[in-house]
Short mmCIF file of C-alpha atoms and ligand atoms in Angstrom, two decimals:
data_model
loop_
_atom_site.label_atom_id
_atom_site.label_comp_id
_atom_site.label_asym_id
_atom_site.label_seq_id
_atom_site.Cartn_x
_atom_site.Cartn_y
_atom_site.Cartn_z
CA MET A 51 0.00 0.00 0.00
CA THR A 52 1.71 3.20 -1.12
CA ILE A 53 0.34 6.67 -0.99
CA SER A 54 2.42 9.44 -2.45
CA ILE A 55 2.99 12.60 -0.51
CA GLN A 56 2.17 15.63 -2.57
CA ASP A 57 2.49 19.30 -1.88
CA PRO A 58 -0.39 19.89 0.54
CA ILE A 59 -0.31 23.63 -0.10
CA ALA A 60 -1.47 23.04 -3.65
CA LEU A 61 -4.19 20.68 -2.56
CA ILE A 62 -5.98 22.33 0.28
CA ASP A 63 -8.51 24.18 -1.69
CA GLY A 64 -11.56 25.77 -0.17
CA PRO A 65 -15.06 25.66 -1.55
CA SER A 66 -15.73 28.33 -4.12
CA ARG A 67 -16.20 31.11 -1.61
CA LEU A 68 -13.58 33.39 -3.14
CA ALA A 69 -15.11 36.83 -3.33
CA GLU A 70 -14.69 39.29 -6.16
CA PRO A 71 -11.65 41.57 -5.80
CA SER A 72 -12.43 44.22 -3.20
CA ASP A 73 -12.99 47.81 -4.19
CA ALA A 74 -11.27 49.19 -1.06
CA PRO A 75 -9.11 52.19 -1.92
CA GLY A 76 -5.82 51.23 -3.54
CA ASP A 77 -6.71 47.56 -3.50
CA THR A 78 -6.30 45.41 -6.58
CA GLY A 79 -7.26 42.07 -5.11
CA HIS A 80 -7.82 40.23 -1.87
CA ARG A 81 -6.28 41.21 1.41
CA ILE A 82 -5.95 38.16 3.61
CA VAL A 83 -6.30 38.54 7.37
CA THR A 84 -6.39 35.70 9.87
CA GLY A 85 -4.71 34.64 13.08
CA ASP A 86 -4.26 32.40 16.09
CA ARG A 87 -4.15 32.65 19.85
CA PRO A 88 -0.69 32.15 21.38
CA THR A 89 -2.01 29.51 23.75
CA GLY A 90 0.29 26.67 22.67
CA PRO A 91 1.95 25.05 19.67
CA LEU A 92 0.14 24.94 16.34
CA HIS A 93 -1.41 21.61 15.39
CA LEU A 94 -2.60 19.71 12.38
CA GLY A 95 -6.04 21.36 12.66
CA HIS A 96 -4.40 24.75 12.11
CA TYR A 97 -2.35 23.45 9.24
CA LEU A 98 -5.19 21.79 7.38
CA GLY A 99 -7.85 24.31 8.43
CA THR A 100 -6.10 27.59 7.67
CA LEU A 101 -2.29 27.75 7.67
CA ALA A 102 -1.74 25.93 4.38
CA ASN A 103 -4.34 28.18 2.75
CA ARG A 104 -2.59 31.29 4.05
CA VAL A 105 0.61 30.16 2.37
CA ARG A 106 -1.24 29.22 -0.81
CA LEU A 107 -2.85 32.68 -0.96
CA GLN A 108 0.49 34.37 -0.28
CA GLU A 109 1.91 32.44 -3.23
CA THR A 110 -0.84 33.79 -5.49
CA GLY A 111 0.38 37.31 -4.65
CA CYS A 112 -2.25 38.34 -2.08
CA PRO A 113 -1.02 40.39 0.87
CA VAL A 114 -1.35 38.19 3.96
CA THR A 115 -1.62 39.50 7.51
CA VAL A 116 -1.44 37.10 10.45
CA VAL A 117 -2.63 38.27 13.86
CA ILE A 118 -1.09 36.77 16.97
CA ALA A 119 -4.13 37.30 19.17
CA ASP A 120 -2.34 37.78 22.49
CA TYR A 121 -5.13 39.76 24.17
CA GLN A 122 -7.47 36.88 23.40
CA VAL A 123 -5.38 34.50 25.49
CA ILE A 124 -7.07 35.97 28.58
CA THR A 125 -10.61 35.49 27.29
CA ASP A 126 -10.89 32.11 29.04
CA ARG A 127 -7.99 31.82 31.50
CA ASP A 128 -6.55 33.70 34.44
CA GLY A 129 -3.11 34.53 33.14
CA THR A 130 -1.12 34.90 29.95
CA GLY A 131 1.12 31.84 30.51
CA PRO A 132 4.60 31.61 28.98
CA LEU A 133 3.56 34.14 26.37
CA ARG A 134 6.94 35.29 25.04
CA ASP A 135 8.00 31.70 24.23
CA ARG A 136 4.64 30.87 22.71
CA VAL A 137 4.65 33.95 20.50
CA ARG A 138 8.15 33.10 19.25
CA MET A 139 7.07 29.53 18.62
CA LEU A 140 4.06 30.69 16.59
CA ILE A 141 6.27 32.91 14.45
CA ALA A 142 8.75 30.06 13.89
CA GLU A 143 5.88 27.78 12.88
CA TYR A 144 4.40 30.32 10.47
CA LEU A 145 7.74 30.85 8.78
CA ALA A 146 8.49 27.12 8.75
CA ALA A 147 5.14 26.52 7.03
CA GLY A 148 6.02 29.04 4.32
CA ILE A 149 4.82 32.47 5.49
CA ASP A 150 7.40 34.89 4.09
CA PRO A 151 7.90 37.90 6.38
CA ASP A 152 9.06 40.03 3.44
CA ARG A 153 5.72 39.60 1.69
CA SER A 154 3.41 38.98 4.65
CA VAL A 155 2.78 40.73 7.95
CA ILE A 156 2.84 39.02 11.34
CA PHE A 157 1.80 41.16 14.31
CA ALA A 158 0.51 40.96 17.87
CA HIS A 159 -2.60 42.71 19.25
CA SER A 160 -0.70 44.25 22.12
CA LEU A 161 1.70 45.98 19.73
CA VAL A 162 -1.05 47.66 17.69
CA PRO A 163 -3.06 49.98 19.97
CA ALA A 164 -5.02 51.56 17.09
CA LEU A 165 -6.56 48.17 16.29
CA ASN A 166 -7.74 47.71 19.86
CA GLN A 167 -9.31 51.16 19.85
CA LEU A 168 -11.53 50.17 16.91
CA MET A 169 -13.30 47.82 19.24
CA LEU A 170 -15.10 50.73 20.96
CA PRO A 171 -17.24 51.91 18.04
CA PHE A 172 -17.69 48.31 16.91
CA LEU A 173 -19.11 47.30 20.29
CA SER A 174 -21.88 49.84 19.79
CA LEU A 175 -22.98 48.07 16.61
CA VAL A 176 -23.99 44.72 18.14
CA SER A 177 -26.46 43.74 20.82
CA ASP A 178 -25.80 41.52 23.82
CA ALA A 179 -28.37 39.07 22.40
CA GLU A 180 -26.37 38.76 19.18
CA LEU A 181 -23.18 38.13 21.15
CA ASN A 182 -24.86 35.65 23.47
CA ARG A 183 -26.14 33.43 20.68
CA ASN A 184 -22.71 32.87 19.08
CA PRO A 185 -22.34 29.05 19.20
CA THR A 186 -18.51 29.07 19.14
CA VAL A 187 -18.29 31.47 22.08
CA LYS A 188 -20.79 29.32 23.99
CA ALA A 189 -18.73 26.18 23.30
CA GLU A 190 -15.52 27.88 24.36
CA ALA A 191 -17.06 29.17 27.59
CA LEU A 192 -18.25 25.64 28.33
CA ALA A 193 -14.83 24.12 27.57
CA SER A 194 -13.14 26.66 29.87
CA ARG A 195 -15.27 25.41 32.81
CA ARG A 196 -15.62 28.93 34.19
CA SER A 197 -18.12 31.73 33.87
CA MET A 198 -17.98 33.68 30.65
CA SER A 199 -15.73 36.74 30.86
CA ALA A 200 -16.86 39.93 29.13
CA LEU A 201 -13.78 39.63 26.92
CA LEU A 202 -14.79 36.12 25.82
CA LEU A 203 -18.31 37.32 25.05
CA THR A 204 -16.99 40.22 22.97
CA TYR A 205 -13.95 38.61 21.34
CA PRO A 206 -15.72 38.18 17.97
CA VAL A 207 -16.02 42.00 17.98
CA HIS A 208 -12.30 42.22 18.67
CA GLN A 209 -11.81 39.87 15.75
CA ALA A 210 -13.84 42.25 13.60
CA ALA A 211 -11.32 44.94 14.59
CA ASP A 212 -8.46 42.59 13.54
CA ILE A 213 -10.00 42.02 10.14
CA LEU A 214 -11.55 45.40 9.35
CA GLY A 215 -8.64 47.34 10.88
CA GLN A 216 -6.43 45.76 8.22
CA HIS A 217 -9.15 46.07 5.52
CA GLY A 218 -9.19 42.29 5.16
CA THR A 219 -11.39 40.92 2.37
CA LEU A 220 -10.75 37.19 2.72
CA VAL A 221 -10.38 35.28 5.97
CA PRO A 222 -9.04 31.69 5.78
CA VAL A 223 -10.39 30.02 8.92
CA GLY A 224 -11.64 26.79 10.39
CA LYS A 225 -15.38 26.10 10.64
CA ASP A 226 -15.55 27.25 14.28
CA GLN A 227 -14.79 30.79 13.11
CA LEU A 228 -17.69 31.15 10.65
CA PRO A 229 -20.04 32.83 13.17
CA HIS A 230 -17.29 35.36 13.90
CA VAL A 231 -16.75 36.23 10.25
CA GLU A 232 -20.54 36.64 9.93
CA LEU A 233 -20.44 39.10 12.83
CA THR A 234 -17.57 40.98 11.18
CA ARG A 235 -19.69 41.31 8.05
CA LEU A 236 -22.60 42.58 10.13
CA ILE A 237 -20.39 45.15 11.86
CA ALA A 238 -18.97 46.35 8.53
CA ARG A 239 -22.48 46.67 7.12
CA ARG A 240 -23.88 48.50 10.12
CA PHE A 241 -20.90 50.85 10.33
CA ASN A 242 -21.20 51.71 6.64
CA ASP A 243 -24.97 52.25 6.96
CA ARG A 244 -24.56 54.59 9.92
CA TYR A 245 -21.47 56.55 9.00
CA GLY A 246 -20.83 56.08 5.27
CA THR A 247 -18.84 53.41 3.49
CA VAL A 248 -15.47 52.68 5.06
CA PHE A 249 -15.36 48.88 5.10
CA THR A 250 -15.64 45.99 2.66
CA GLU A 251 -17.54 42.97 3.99
CA PRO A 252 -14.97 40.15 4.15
CA GLU A 253 -15.58 36.55 3.07
CA ALA A 254 -14.59 33.46 5.02
CA LEU A 255 -12.51 30.88 3.20
CA LEU A 256 -12.83 27.31 4.41
CA SER A 257 -10.41 24.55 3.46
CA ALA A 258 -11.55 21.08 2.45
CA THR A 259 -10.85 20.06 6.06
CA PRO A 260 -12.42 22.86 8.10
CA ALA A 261 -13.02 20.90 11.33
CA VAL A 262 -10.21 18.48 12.11
CA GLN A 263 -10.93 16.35 15.17
CA GLY A 264 -8.47 15.69 17.95
CA ILE A 265 -7.50 12.25 19.20
CA ASP A 266 -10.49 12.23 21.59
CA GLY A 267 -13.04 12.92 18.86
CA ALA A 268 -13.69 16.58 19.88
CA LYS A 269 -12.44 19.56 17.84
CA MET A 270 -8.65 19.47 17.74
CA SER A 271 -7.74 22.39 19.94
CA LYS A 272 -4.79 23.59 22.00
CA THR A 273 -6.97 24.10 25.05
CA ARG A 274 -8.41 20.59 24.94
CA GLY A 275 -4.95 18.96 24.86
CA ASN A 276 -6.03 16.55 22.12
CA THR A 277 -3.77 17.74 19.33
CA ILE A 278 -1.19 16.43 16.91
CA PRO A 279 1.30 19.32 17.19
CA LEU A 280 3.09 20.35 14.00
CA GLY A 281 6.34 20.37 15.98
CA ALA A 282 6.00 16.87 17.48
CA THR A 283 8.80 14.40 16.73
CA ASP A 284 8.16 11.32 14.60
CA ASP A 285 7.99 9.16 17.72
CA GLU A 286 5.71 11.56 19.58
CA THR A 287 3.43 11.63 16.55
CA ALA A 288 3.35 7.82 16.45
CA ALA A 289 2.46 7.67 20.17
CA ILE A 290 -0.27 10.29 19.80
CA ILE A 291 -1.85 8.55 16.82
CA ARG A 292 -1.68 5.18 18.60
CA SER A 293 -3.72 6.67 21.44
CA ALA A 294 -6.32 8.19 19.09
CA ARG A 295 -9.82 6.83 19.49
CA SER A 296 -10.94 4.50 16.71
CA ASP A 297 -12.98 1.30 16.54
CA GLY A 298 -12.38 -2.45 16.37
CA LEU A 299 -13.85 -3.16 12.93
CA ARG A 300 -11.36 -4.85 10.60
CA ARG A 301 -12.70 -3.37 7.39
CA ILE A 302 -11.86 0.34 7.15
CA THR A 303 -14.64 2.42 5.57
CA PHE A 304 -15.24 6.15 5.29
CA ASP A 305 -18.37 6.84 7.30
CA PRO A 306 -18.20 10.21 9.09
CA VAL A 307 -21.53 9.62 10.87
CA ALA A 308 -21.14 6.06 12.12
CA ARG A 309 -17.31 6.04 12.39
CA PRO A 310 -16.24 9.66 13.01
CA GLN A 311 -12.77 8.91 14.42
CA VAL A 312 -11.82 6.56 11.59
CA ALA A 313 -13.21 9.11 9.12
CA ASN A 314 -11.09 11.82 10.72
CA LEU A 315 -7.85 9.86 10.25
CA LEU A 316 -8.84 9.04 6.68
CA THR A 317 -9.60 12.72 6.04
CA ILE A 318 -6.22 13.81 7.40
CA VAL A 319 -4.38 11.28 5.25
CA ALA A 320 -6.45 12.26 2.21
CA ALA A 321 -5.81 15.99 2.71
CA LEU A 322 -2.07 15.46 3.04
CA THR A 323 -1.78 13.14 0.07
CA GLY A 324 -4.25 14.77 -2.29
CA SER A 325 -6.54 11.78 -2.42
CA ASP A 326 -10.12 11.01 -1.51
CA PRO A 327 -10.83 9.57 1.98
CA ARG A 328 -12.74 6.69 0.36
CA GLN A 329 -9.71 5.76 -1.73
CA VAL A 330 -7.56 5.80 1.39
CA ALA A 331 -10.11 3.54 3.12
CA ASP A 332 -10.02 1.10 0.19
CA ARG A 333 -6.25 0.96 0.31
CA VAL A 334 -6.20 0.18 4.03
CA GLY A 335 -8.95 -2.38 3.36
CA ASP A 336 -9.03 -5.10 6.01
CA GLY A 337 -6.00 -3.81 7.90
CA GLY A 338 -8.19 -2.33 10.65
CA SER A 339 -7.34 0.61 12.87
CA ALA A 340 -3.75 -0.52 13.40
CA ALA A 341 -2.92 -0.29 9.67
CA LEU A 342 -4.79 2.99 9.35
CA LYS A 343 -2.84 4.47 12.26
CA THR A 344 0.47 3.28 10.85
CA LEU A 345 -0.38 4.89 7.53
CA ALA A 346 -1.55 8.14 9.17
CA THR A 347 1.67 8.34 11.21
CA GLU A 348 3.84 7.80 8.12
CA VAL A 349 1.95 10.36 6.06
CA ILE A 350 1.92 13.03 8.78
CA ASN A 351 5.61 12.60 9.58
CA GLU A 352 6.57 12.65 5.92
CA SER A 353 4.40 15.68 5.12
CA LEU A 354 5.73 17.70 8.05
CA ARG A 355 9.40 16.68 7.83
CA GLU A 356 10.62 19.82 6.11
CA LEU A 357 8.39 22.12 8.19
CA ARG A 358 9.77 20.53 11.36
CA ARG A 359 13.37 20.90 10.22
CA ARG A 360 12.89 24.61 9.47
CA ARG A 361 10.98 25.15 12.73
CA THR A 362 13.84 23.72 14.80
CA GLU A 363 16.34 25.85 12.91
CA LEU A 364 14.27 29.05 13.30
CA LEU A 365 13.79 28.52 17.03
CA THR A 366 17.55 28.85 17.52
CA ASP A 367 17.42 32.48 16.33
CA VAL A 368 14.99 34.27 18.62
CA GLY A 369 16.50 37.65 17.69
CA TYR A 370 15.30 37.13 14.14
CA LEU A 371 11.84 35.99 15.28
CA ASP A 372 11.52 39.14 17.41
CA GLU A 373 12.55 41.30 14.45
CA VAL A 374 9.85 39.70 12.31
CA LEU A 375 7.26 40.57 14.97
CA LEU A 376 8.49 44.12 15.43
CA ASP A 377 8.60 44.82 11.73
CA GLY A 378 5.18 43.23 11.11
CA SER A 379 3.64 45.12 14.02
CA ALA A 380 4.98 48.43 12.66
CA ARG A 381 3.41 47.69 9.28
CA ALA A 382 0.10 46.59 10.83
CA THR A 383 0.10 49.73 13.00
CA ALA A 384 0.43 51.95 9.92
CA THR A 385 -2.64 50.30 8.37
CA ALA A 386 -4.65 50.32 11.63
CA VAL A 387 -3.85 53.99 12.31
CA SER A 388 -5.04 54.92 8.84
CA THR A 389 -8.23 52.86 9.30
CA LEU A 390 -8.86 54.48 12.68
CA ASP A 391 -8.44 57.89 11.02
CA GLN A 392 -11.04 56.93 8.41
CA VAL A 393 -13.36 55.76 11.19
CA ARG A 394 -12.92 58.94 13.25
CA ARG A 395 -13.52 61.07 10.18
CA ALA A 396 -16.67 59.13 9.30
CA MET A 397 -17.91 59.53 12.89
CA GLY A 398 -17.18 63.26 13.07
CA MET A 399 -14.30 62.87 15.51
CA ASP A 400 -11.67 64.47 13.31
CA TYR A 401 -11.68 67.61 15.48
CA PHE A 402 -8.35 69.05 14.44
CA ARG A 403 -8.68 68.77 10.69
CA GLY A 404 -9.34 71.87 8.63
P1 ATP B 583 -7.50 27.42 21.59
O1 ATP B 583 -7.85 26.08 22.16
O2 ATP B 583 -6.49 28.17 22.40
O3 ATP B 583 -8.70 28.27 21.23
P2 ATP B 583 -7.28 26.45 18.90
O4 ATP B 583 -6.58 25.15 18.75
O5 ATP B 583 -8.79 26.45 18.87
O6 ATP B 583 -6.73 27.10 20.23
P3 ATP B 583 -7.13 28.98 17.58
O7 ATP B 583 -5.92 29.79 17.80
O8 ATP B 583 -8.35 29.30 18.36
O9 ATP B 583 -6.74 27.45 17.81
O10 ATP B 583 -7.54 28.95 16.05
C1 ATP B 583 -6.76 29.56 15.04
C2 ATP B 583 -7.29 29.22 13.67
O11 ATP B 583 -7.15 27.83 13.40
C3 ATP B 583 -8.76 29.54 13.45
O12 ATP B 583 -8.94 29.97 12.11
C4 ATP B 583 -9.45 28.21 13.63
O13 ATP B 583 -10.68 28.10 12.93
C5 ATP B 583 -8.41 27.26 13.03
N1 ATP B 583 -8.53 25.95 13.67
C6 ATP B 583 -8.26 25.68 14.97
N2 ATP B 583 -8.52 24.39 15.24
C7 ATP B 583 -8.96 23.83 14.08
C8 ATP B 583 -9.40 22.51 13.71
N3 ATP B 583 -9.43 21.53 14.61
N4 ATP B 583 -9.76 22.28 12.43
C9 ATP B 583 -9.72 23.28 11.52
N5 ATP B 583 -9.33 24.55 11.79
C10 ATP B 583 -8.96 24.82 13.06
MG1 MG B 584 -9.85 28.32 19.41
#
């Protein structure tokens, strides 16, 4: 049974949700904005859900901006954790995956005050009922096993500030983020209706694998501790996959409803090899879960080998990683300041202009 490893970047294609080129001033095409919380190492869900698409879009010439959402770390926990190390690790992982800091911007919330200020007018554009019915926020509050903080309730509004502050038009995200992108669109629409057109409504871009499950069958997520980290060693990956939930049936079939964990492994292998999950199931045939897990381990380790090598190398040069963040944050600040100026002008707060 051989499955060839192909370039996953070329294969992770979203459904046809690509919007028309935006008509934002000075814009000739899409501006990509997306990001992650620095709450731990990136995992296969990030890679297959959004990271590979970011790189793919960068390669088509779109400007890509990646937000390291450090203020959002404290939406559902009491402290920031080992933030400096986690931020550096995220940057190393972005670059190792193919984000090019000369063409793309990587910045942190805390380094771009103008972005955070946008949250104030945006908060006035949504009701508490709209925030309270967001299913992703509800699920995250539940997973955190604590009462919902006001920052958790309002973080989709903060996300609107991330996207609209950078005039993003296309947002490559996992499925859990769709309600947030919808809210961003609503905020853009309501702002434009009230104050005149400043914003383009962005589109979400899903990959073919928008909801990768973790080894326990729930959404793969840093907080849930059920991940296959991009930076795991070959042996760690093998051990993680061995412990993944599956079932005892000998014949491997692709049945996401009746056999979700088996389907998840098949989907991961298919996404990384450019095949169909059913084909992968046929190839494993009567090998059962053990053969499927061996195959998944081989494919994941092979697909991530080069990324892991570059990641290790990059982590030895923290000075460079810090420079990338500083430079990206300066560029994101310039854009956010100009957006905030547009917003103030639209709202009649440009007191000192002629
Ligand atoms: P946390 O548990 O701290 O919230 P996370 O693992 O959910 O971490 P985020 O930083 O919240 O990761 O998500 C960053 C991006 O990665 C978002 O676009 C999100 O939709 C996407 N993503 C995260 N997990 C998955 C997954 N399991 N499948 C597909 N996409 C995912
Ligand atoms: Mg999350």
